[in-house]
Amino acid sequence: MKFFLDTANLDELKRGANWGIVDGVTTNPTLIAREGRPLDEQVRMICDIVDGDISAEVVATEYSAMLPEGRRLAKIHKNIVVKCPLTRDGIKATSTLSKEGIRVNVTLCFTAGQALLAAKAGAYFISPFVGRLDDIGYTGMDLIRSITQIYRNYGFKTQVLAASLRSPTHVIDAAQAGAHIGTMPFKVLDMLFNHPLTDKGLEQFLKDYAKVFQETPVAG
Ligand code: G3P
């Protein structure tokens, strides 16, 4: 499973990249706006920090405008994956851009039927939103299970990018459900490290070691 960071914040990306476990980045208009820099500029800076797939989302809503925007974003860096929303225009743009060799991440997916449309259009990634389905009383993870099964049945190449993951449990469940990628906020990636028995065990190991070797320095 690949780990992507779902943030446009450069400090968070630097900290994550520093651990050597971040395979890519996803952004959306909300995350870009939060950082206050124009989209192209922010995305270029992200590409300098993380060497992996970087999703940059179009803000155009009509096919005719999505195409030039998608092409412009794709030219920023070889690692850019253009993000299009799961609308009629978005799927049409996905089909056209994919045929041009531009990789597309279809976002805002909430049903397996929508995921089928994205795969048919040649999407590189499909982004089902787990947490937002949980928010309205559904089990978001069921969607990941359905999509991975359907894609397997037909050999679709589109990769399942589990998005809107809000907790370490979401990440583990998405991995169990066969998602190719999990994208998560920095806070969730950081929480994956934590276990009190790890801390307690390490403390004990070091205490035991120090008891013998601190007072008896190794000869040499
Ligand atoms: O980037 C899309 C998705 O991951 C957003 O997550 O928590 O805003 O639903 P959330």
PDB file of C-alpha atoms and ligand atoms in Angstrom:
ATOM      1  CA  MET A   1       0.000   0.000   0.000  1.00  0.00           C
ATOM      2  CA  LYS A   2       1.275   3.446  -0.886  1.00  0.00           C
ATOM      3  CA  PHE A   3       0.987   6.279   1.617  1.00  0.00           C
ATOM      4  CA  PHE A   4       0.078   9.723   0.326  1.00  0.00           C
ATOM      5  CA  LEU A   5      -0.186  12.856   2.451  1.00  0.00           C
ATOM      6  CA  ASP A   6      -3.460  14.732   2.038  1.00  0.00           C
ATOM      7  CA  THR A   7      -2.122  18.224   2.627  1.00  0.00           C
ATOM      8  CA  ALA A   8      -0.650  21.197   0.795  1.00  0.00           C
ATOM      9  CA  ASN A   9       1.237  22.375   3.870  1.00  0.00           C
ATOM     10  CA  LEU A  10       4.965  22.471   3.113  1.00  0.00           C
ATOM     11  CA  ASP A  11       6.126  21.953   6.701  1.00  0.00           C
ATOM     12  CA  GLU A  12       3.948  18.854   7.100  1.00  0.00           C
ATOM     13  CA  LEU A  13       5.183  17.523   3.761  1.00  0.00           C
ATOM     14  CA  LYS A  14       8.819  18.084   4.740  1.00  0.00           C
ATOM     15  CA  ARG A  15       8.306  16.279   8.055  1.00  0.00           C
ATOM     16  CA  GLY A  16       6.545  13.340   6.355  1.00  0.00           C
ATOM     17  CA  ALA A  17       9.079  13.110   3.513  1.00  0.00           C
ATOM     18  CA  ASN A  18      11.869  13.127   6.077  1.00  0.00           C
ATOM     19  CA  TRP A  19      10.586   9.808   7.485  1.00  0.00           C
ATOM     20  CA  GLY A  20      11.061   8.193   4.066  1.00  0.00           C
ATOM     21  CA  ILE A  21       7.572   6.691   3.942  1.00  0.00           C
ATOM     22  CA  VAL A  22       5.602   9.183   1.851  1.00  0.00           C
ATOM     23  CA  ASP A  23       4.919   8.020  -1.701  1.00  0.00           C
ATOM     24  CA  GLY A  24       2.889  10.978  -2.935  1.00  0.00           C
ATOM     25  CA  VAL A  25       0.591  13.885  -2.151  1.00  0.00           C
ATOM     26  CA  THR A  26      -3.054  14.727  -2.735  1.00  0.00           C
ATOM     27  CA  THR A  27      -4.389  18.264  -2.669  1.00  0.00           C
ATOM     28  CA  ASN A  28      -7.785  19.784  -3.270  1.00  0.00           C
ATOM     29  CA  PRO A  29      -8.956  23.405  -3.663  1.00  0.00           C
ATOM     30  CA  THR A  30      -9.709  23.660   0.085  1.00  0.00           C
ATOM     31  CA  LEU A  31      -6.207  22.493   1.062  1.00  0.00           C
ATOM     32  CA  ILE A  32      -4.550  24.817  -1.494  1.00  0.00           C
ATOM     33  CA  ALA A  33      -6.620  27.808  -0.351  1.00  0.00           C
ATOM     34  CA  ARG A  34      -5.607  27.122   3.267  1.00  0.00           C
ATOM     35  CA  GLU A  35      -1.943  27.809   2.350  1.00  0.00           C
ATOM     36  CA  GLY A  36      -2.744  31.112   0.600  1.00  0.00           C
ATOM     37  CA  ARG A  37      -0.452  30.712  -2.423  1.00  0.00           C
ATOM     38  CA  PRO A  38      -1.681  30.370  -6.042  1.00  0.00           C
ATOM     39  CA  LEU A  39      -2.308  26.736  -7.074  1.00  0.00           C
ATOM     40  CA  ASP A  40       0.495  26.378  -9.653  1.00  0.00           C
ATOM     41  CA  GLU A  41       3.083  27.942  -7.354  1.00  0.00           C
ATOM     42  CA  GLN A  42       2.094  25.807  -4.339  1.00  0.00           C
ATOM     43  CA  VAL A  43       2.058  22.612  -6.403  1.00  0.00           C
ATOM     44  CA  ARG A  44       5.502  23.370  -7.846  1.00  0.00           C
ATOM     45  CA  MET A  45       6.874  23.751  -4.309  1.00  0.00           C
ATOM     46  CA  ILE A  46       5.243  20.457  -3.281  1.00  0.00           C
ATOM     47  CA  CYS A  47       6.933  18.699  -6.229  1.00  0.00           C
ATOM     48  CA  ASP A  48      10.314  19.889  -4.902  1.00  0.00           C
ATOM     49  CA  ILE A  49       9.648  18.241  -1.526  1.00  0.00           C
ATOM     50  CA  VAL A  50       8.025  14.900  -2.380  1.00  0.00           C
ATOM     51  CA  ASP A  51       9.240  12.708  -5.224  1.00  0.00           C
ATOM     52  CA  GLY A  52       6.036  10.861  -6.100  1.00  0.00           C
ATOM     53  CA  ASP A  53       2.599  11.357  -7.606  1.00  0.00           C
ATOM     54  CA  ILE A  54       1.213  14.805  -6.733  1.00  0.00           C
ATOM     55  CA  SER A  55      -2.503  15.348  -7.352  1.00  0.00           C
ATOM     56  CA  ALA A  56      -3.520  18.873  -8.379  1.00  0.00           C
ATOM     57  CA  GLU A  57      -7.227  19.557  -8.841  1.00  0.00           C
ATOM     58  CA  VAL A  58      -8.861  21.627 -11.566  1.00  0.00           C
ATOM     59  CA  VAL A  59     -11.239  24.327 -10.375  1.00  0.00           C
ATOM     60  CA  ALA A  60     -13.035  24.614 -13.716  1.00  0.00           C
ATOM     61  CA  THR A  61     -16.385  22.851 -13.789  1.00  0.00           C
ATOM     62  CA  GLU A  62     -17.031  22.763 -17.541  1.00  0.00           C
ATOM     63  CA  TYR A  63     -15.362  20.311 -19.910  1.00  0.00           C
ATOM     64  CA  SER A  64     -14.124  23.031 -22.254  1.00  0.00           C
ATOM     65  CA  ALA A  65     -12.352  24.824 -19.389  1.00  0.00           C
ATOM     66  CA  MET A  66     -11.183  21.670 -17.562  1.00  0.00           C
ATOM     67  CA  LEU A  67      -9.103  20.577 -20.557  1.00  0.00           C
ATOM     68  CA  PRO A  68      -6.750  23.587 -20.777  1.00  0.00           C
ATOM     69  CA  GLU A  69      -6.532  23.732 -16.973  1.00  0.00           C
ATOM     70  CA  GLY A  70      -5.682  20.031 -16.752  1.00  0.00           C
ATOM     71  CA  ARG A  71      -3.062  20.364 -19.506  1.00  0.00           C
ATOM     72  CA  ARG A  72      -1.532  23.401 -17.756  1.00  0.00           C
ATOM     73  CA  LEU A  73      -1.327  21.576 -14.416  1.00  0.00           C
ATOM     74  CA  ALA A  74       0.186  18.474 -16.046  1.00  0.00           C
ATOM     75  CA  LYS A  75       2.973  20.638 -17.520  1.00  0.00           C
ATOM     76  CA  ILE A  76       4.104  21.871 -14.079  1.00  0.00           C
ATOM     77  CA  HIS A  77       6.010  18.655 -13.323  1.00  0.00           C
ATOM     78  CA  LYS A  78       6.228  15.079 -14.593  1.00  0.00           C
ATOM     79  CA  ASN A  79       4.804  13.796 -11.275  1.00  0.00           C
ATOM     80  CA  ILE A  80       1.547  15.753 -11.520  1.00  0.00           C
ATOM     81  CA  VAL A  81      -1.690  13.781 -11.603  1.00  0.00           C
ATOM     82  CA  VAL A  82      -4.597  16.004 -12.648  1.00  0.00           C
ATOM     83  CA  LYS A  83      -7.614  15.733 -10.377  1.00  0.00           C
ATOM     84  CA  CYS A  84     -11.093  15.994 -11.923  1.00  0.00           C
ATOM     85  CA  PRO A  85     -14.408  15.829 -10.069  1.00  0.00           C
ATOM     86  CA  LEU A  86     -16.834  12.977 -10.663  1.00  0.00           C
ATOM     87  CA  THR A  87     -19.301  14.951 -12.758  1.00  0.00           C
ATOM     88  CA  ARG A  88     -20.384  14.418 -16.350  1.00  0.00           C
ATOM     89  CA  ASP A  89     -17.910  17.076 -17.488  1.00  0.00           C
ATOM     90  CA  GLY A  90     -15.230  15.662 -15.199  1.00  0.00           C
ATOM     91  CA  ILE A  91     -15.577  12.150 -16.596  1.00  0.00           C
ATOM     92  CA  LYS A  92     -15.536  13.474 -20.165  1.00  0.00           C
ATOM     93  CA  ALA A  93     -12.390  15.476 -19.357  1.00  0.00           C
ATOM     94  CA  THR A  94     -10.858  12.372 -17.736  1.00  0.00           C
ATOM     95  CA  SER A  95     -11.446  10.403 -20.915  1.00  0.00           C
ATOM     96  CA  THR A  96      -9.886  13.082 -23.138  1.00  0.00           C
ATOM     97  CA  LEU A  97      -6.909  13.843 -20.886  1.00  0.00           C
ATOM     98  CA  SER A  98      -6.201  10.129 -20.331  1.00  0.00           C
ATOM     99  CA  LYS A  99      -6.123   9.561 -24.090  1.00  0.00           C
ATOM    100  CA  GLU A 100      -3.533  12.356 -24.294  1.00  0.00           C
ATOM    101  CA  GLY A 101      -1.360  10.467 -21.787  1.00  0.00           C
ATOM    102  CA  ILE A 102      -2.181  12.757 -18.851  1.00  0.00           C
ATOM    103  CA  ARG A 103      -2.824  10.837 -15.630  1.00  0.00           C
ATOM    104  CA  VAL A 104      -6.124  11.693 -13.948  1.00  0.00           C
ATOM    105  CA  ASN A 105      -7.323  11.209 -10.375  1.00  0.00           C
ATOM    106  CA  VAL A 106     -11.134  11.229 -10.315  1.00  0.00           C
ATOM    107  CA  THR A 107     -12.275  12.707  -7.029  1.00  0.00           C
ATOM    108  CA  LEU A 108     -15.477  13.004  -4.982  1.00  0.00           C
ATOM    109  CA  CYS A 109     -16.478   9.372  -5.573  1.00  0.00           C
ATOM    110  CA  PHE A 110     -19.269   8.095  -3.313  1.00  0.00           C
ATOM    111  CA  THR A 111     -20.646   5.014  -5.125  1.00  0.00           C
ATOM    112  CA  ALA A 112     -19.245   1.957  -6.886  1.00  0.00           C
ATOM    113  CA  GLY A 113     -21.199   2.992  -9.998  1.00  0.00           C
ATOM    114  CA  GLN A 114     -19.297   6.278 -10.083  1.00  0.00           C
ATOM    115  CA  ALA A 115     -16.050   4.344  -9.687  1.00  0.00           C
ATOM    116  CA  LEU A 116     -16.999   2.236 -12.712  1.00  0.00           C
ATOM    117  CA  LEU A 117     -17.491   5.410 -14.772  1.00  0.00           C
ATOM    118  CA  ALA A 118     -14.018   6.637 -13.768  1.00  0.00           C
ATOM    119  CA  ALA A 119     -12.407   3.312 -14.707  1.00  0.00           C
ATOM    120  CA  LYS A 120     -14.230   3.286 -18.055  1.00  0.00           C
ATOM    121  CA  ALA A 121     -12.870   6.799 -18.709  1.00  0.00           C
ATOM    122  CA  GLY A 122      -9.322   5.562 -18.134  1.00  0.00           C
ATOM    123  CA  ALA A 123      -8.688   7.233 -14.762  1.00  0.00           C
ATOM    124  CA  TYR A 124      -5.285   6.570 -13.200  1.00  0.00           C
ATOM    125  CA  PHE A 125      -6.728   6.904  -9.668  1.00  0.00           C
ATOM    126  CA  ILE A 126     -10.241   6.810  -8.251  1.00  0.00           C
ATOM    127  CA  SER A 127     -10.701   8.642  -4.950  1.00  0.00           C
ATOM    128  CA  PRO A 128     -13.585   7.269  -2.850  1.00  0.00           C
ATOM    129  CA  PHE A 129     -14.183   9.444   0.250  1.00  0.00           C
ATOM    130  CA  VAL A 130     -14.477   7.159   3.270  1.00  0.00           C
ATOM    131  CA  GLY A 131     -14.862   9.677   6.114  1.00  0.00           C
ATOM    132  CA  ARG A 132     -17.479  11.776   4.356  1.00  0.00           C
ATOM    133  CA  LEU A 133     -19.679   8.684   3.893  1.00  0.00           C
ATOM    134  CA  ASP A 134     -19.221   7.849   7.582  1.00  0.00           C
ATOM    135  CA  ASP A 135     -20.299  11.437   8.312  1.00  0.00           C
ATOM    136  CA  ILE A 136     -23.733  10.806   6.791  1.00  0.00           C
ATOM    137  CA  GLY A 137     -24.294   7.442   8.481  1.00  0.00           C
ATOM    138  CA  TYR A 138     -22.903   4.985   5.913  1.00  0.00           C
ATOM    139  CA  THR A 139     -19.935   2.639   6.358  1.00  0.00           C
ATOM    140  CA  GLY A 140     -17.489   4.359   4.022  1.00  0.00           C
ATOM    141  CA  MET A 141     -15.110   1.396   4.026  1.00  0.00           C
ATOM    142  CA  ASP A 142     -17.747  -0.793   2.304  1.00  0.00           C
ATOM    143  CA  LEU A 143     -17.262   1.400  -0.748  1.00  0.00           C
ATOM    144  CA  ILE A 144     -13.529   0.609  -0.867  1.00  0.00           C
ATOM    145  CA  ARG A 145     -14.338  -3.123  -0.656  1.00  0.00           C
ATOM    146  CA  SER A 146     -16.917  -2.901  -3.485  1.00  0.00           C
ATOM    147  CA  ILE A 147     -14.633  -0.947  -5.794  1.00  0.00           C
ATOM    148  CA  THR A 148     -11.568  -3.157  -5.302  1.00  0.00           C
ATOM    149  CA  GLN A 149     -13.725  -6.229  -6.009  1.00  0.00           C
ATOM    150  CA  ILE A 150     -15.349  -4.761  -9.125  1.00  0.00           C
ATOM    151  CA  TYR A 151     -12.018  -3.536 -10.526  1.00  0.00           C
ATOM    152  CA  ARG A 152     -10.503  -6.978  -9.870  1.00  0.00           C
ATOM    153  CA  ASN A 153     -13.418  -8.720 -11.613  1.00  0.00           C
ATOM    154  CA  TYR A 154     -12.735  -6.833 -14.828  1.00  0.00           C
ATOM    155  CA  GLY A 155      -9.005  -6.181 -14.608  1.00  0.00           C
ATOM    156  CA  PHE A 156      -9.409  -2.388 -14.584  1.00  0.00           C
ATOM    157  CA  LYS A 157      -6.023  -0.703 -14.200  1.00  0.00           C
ATOM    158  CA  THR A 158      -7.411   2.296 -12.249  1.00  0.00           C
ATOM    159  CA  GLN A 159      -5.848   2.360  -8.770  1.00  0.00           C
ATOM    160  CA  VAL A 160      -8.043   2.779  -5.708  1.00  0.00           C
ATOM    161  CA  LEU A 161      -6.894   5.758  -3.653  1.00  0.00           C
ATOM    162  CA  ALA A 162      -8.778   5.637  -0.351  1.00  0.00           C
ATOM    163  CA  ALA A 163      -9.399   9.289   0.591  1.00  0.00           C
ATOM    164  CA  SER A 164     -10.986  11.162   3.448  1.00  0.00           C
ATOM    165  CA  LEU A 165      -9.225   8.807   5.882  1.00  0.00           C
ATOM    166  CA  ARG A 166      -9.518  10.321   9.340  1.00  0.00           C
ATOM    167  CA  SER A 167      -7.892   7.799  11.707  1.00  0.00           C
ATOM    168  CA  PRO A 168      -5.241   5.061  11.887  1.00  0.00           C
ATOM    169  CA  THR A 169      -8.090   2.506  11.896  1.00  0.00           C
ATOM    170  CA  HIS A 170      -9.316   3.893   8.585  1.00  0.00           C
ATOM    171  CA  VAL A 171      -5.825   3.366   7.130  1.00  0.00           C
ATOM    172  CA  ILE A 172      -5.617  -0.230   8.386  1.00  0.00           C
ATOM    173  CA  ASP A 173      -9.133  -1.051   7.175  1.00  0.00           C
ATOM    174  CA  ALA A 174      -8.420   0.478   3.753  1.00  0.00           C
ATOM    175  CA  ALA A 175      -5.286  -1.673   3.503  1.00  0.00           C
ATOM    176  CA  GLN A 176      -7.309  -4.768   4.440  1.00  0.00           C
ATOM    177  CA  ALA A 177      -9.914  -3.844   1.829  1.00  0.00           C
ATOM    178  CA  GLY A 178      -7.181  -3.813  -0.822  1.00  0.00           C
ATOM    179  CA  ALA A 179      -6.854  -0.081  -1.538  1.00  0.00           C
ATOM    180  CA  HIS A 180      -3.695   0.563  -3.562  1.00  0.00           C
ATOM    181  CA  ILE A 181      -3.117   3.883  -1.816  1.00  0.00           C
ATOM    182  CA  GLY A 182      -4.266   5.575   1.369  1.00  0.00           C
ATOM    183  CA  THR A 183      -4.144   9.353   1.507  1.00  0.00           C
ATOM    184  CA  MET A 184      -4.219  10.866   4.974  1.00  0.00           C
ATOM    185  CA  PRO A 185      -3.669  14.109   6.848  1.00  0.00           C
ATOM    186  CA  PHE A 186      -0.239  14.463   8.481  1.00  0.00           C
ATOM    187  CA  LYS A 187      -1.871  14.007  11.898  1.00  0.00           C
ATOM    188  CA  VAL A 188      -3.121  10.523  10.954  1.00  0.00           C
ATOM    189  CA  LEU A 189       0.271   9.465   9.557  1.00  0.00           C
ATOM    190  CA  ASP A 190       1.868  10.652  12.786  1.00  0.00           C
ATOM    191  CA  MET A 191      -0.671   8.732  14.910  1.00  0.00           C
ATOM    192  CA  LEU A 192       0.174   5.476  13.106  1.00  0.00           C
ATOM    193  CA  PHE A 193       3.494   5.432  14.972  1.00  0.00           C
ATOM    194  CA  ASN A 194       1.999   5.463  18.431  1.00  0.00           C
ATOM    195  CA  HIS A 195       1.663   2.582  20.886  1.00  0.00           C
ATOM    196  CA  PRO A 196       2.183   2.820  24.666  1.00  0.00           C
ATOM    197  CA  LEU A 197       3.843  -0.636  24.750  1.00  0.00           C
ATOM    198  CA  THR A 198       6.447   0.564  22.218  1.00  0.00           C
ATOM    199  CA  ASP A 199       7.327   3.486  24.513  1.00  0.00           C
ATOM    200  CA  LYS A 200       7.244   1.356  27.648  1.00  0.00           C
ATOM    201  CA  GLY A 201       9.308  -1.438  26.074  1.00  0.00           C
ATOM    202  CA  LEU A 202      11.975   0.944  24.790  1.00  0.00           C
ATOM    203  CA  GLU A 203      12.242   2.671  28.149  1.00  0.00           C
ATOM    204  CA  GLN A 204      12.785  -0.713  29.849  1.00  0.00           C
ATOM    205  CA  PHE A 205      15.371  -1.874  27.263  1.00  0.00           C
ATOM    206  CA  LEU A 206      17.425   1.291  27.755  1.00  0.00           C
ATOM    207  CA  LYS A 207      17.139   1.120  31.545  1.00  0.00           C
ATOM    208  CA  ASP A 208      18.342  -2.515  31.605  1.00  0.00           C
ATOM    209  CA  TYR A 209      21.227  -1.722  29.265  1.00  0.00           C
ATOM    210  CA  ALA A 210      22.308   1.336  31.247  1.00  0.00           C
ATOM    211  CA  LYS A 211      22.307  -0.654  34.512  1.00  0.00           C
ATOM    212  CA  VAL A 212      25.142  -2.837  33.181  1.00  0.00           C
ATOM    213  CA  PHE A 213      27.026  -0.639  30.757  1.00  0.00           C
ATOM    214  CA  GLN A 214      26.801   2.879  32.157  1.00  0.00           C
ATOM    215  CA  GLU A 215      28.865   2.029  35.210  1.00  0.00           C
ATOM    216  CA  THR A 216      31.054  -0.484  33.325  1.00  0.00           C
ATOM    217  CA  PRO A 217      32.366   1.212  30.186  1.00  0.00           C
ATOM    218  CA  VAL A 218      33.251  -1.177  27.340  1.00  0.00           C
ATOM    219  CA  ALA A 219      37.046  -1.730  27.204  1.00  0.00           C
ATOM    220  CA  GLY A 220      38.791  -0.804  23.977  1.00  0.00           C
TER     221      GLY A 220
HETATM  222  O1  G3P B   1      -8.578  15.215  -0.423  1.00  0.00           O
HETATM  223  C1  G3P B   1      -9.849  14.692  -0.321  1.00  0.00           C
HETATM  224  C2  G3P B   1     -10.205  14.073   1.015  1.00  0.00           C
HETATM  225  O2  G3P B   1      -9.168  13.260   1.470  1.00  0.00           O
HETATM  226  C3  G3P B   1     -10.752  15.042   1.987  1.00  0.00           C
HETATM  227  O3  G3P B   1     -10.893  14.509   3.290  1.00  0.00           O
HETATM  228  O4  G3P B   1     -11.444  14.747   5.679  1.00  0.00           O
HETATM  229  O5  G3P B   1     -11.969  16.633   4.093  1.00  0.00           O
HETATM  230  O6  G3P B   1     -13.288  14.518   4.040  1.00  0.00           O
HETATM  231  P1  G3P B   1     -11.950  15.136   4.336  1.00  0.00           P
END
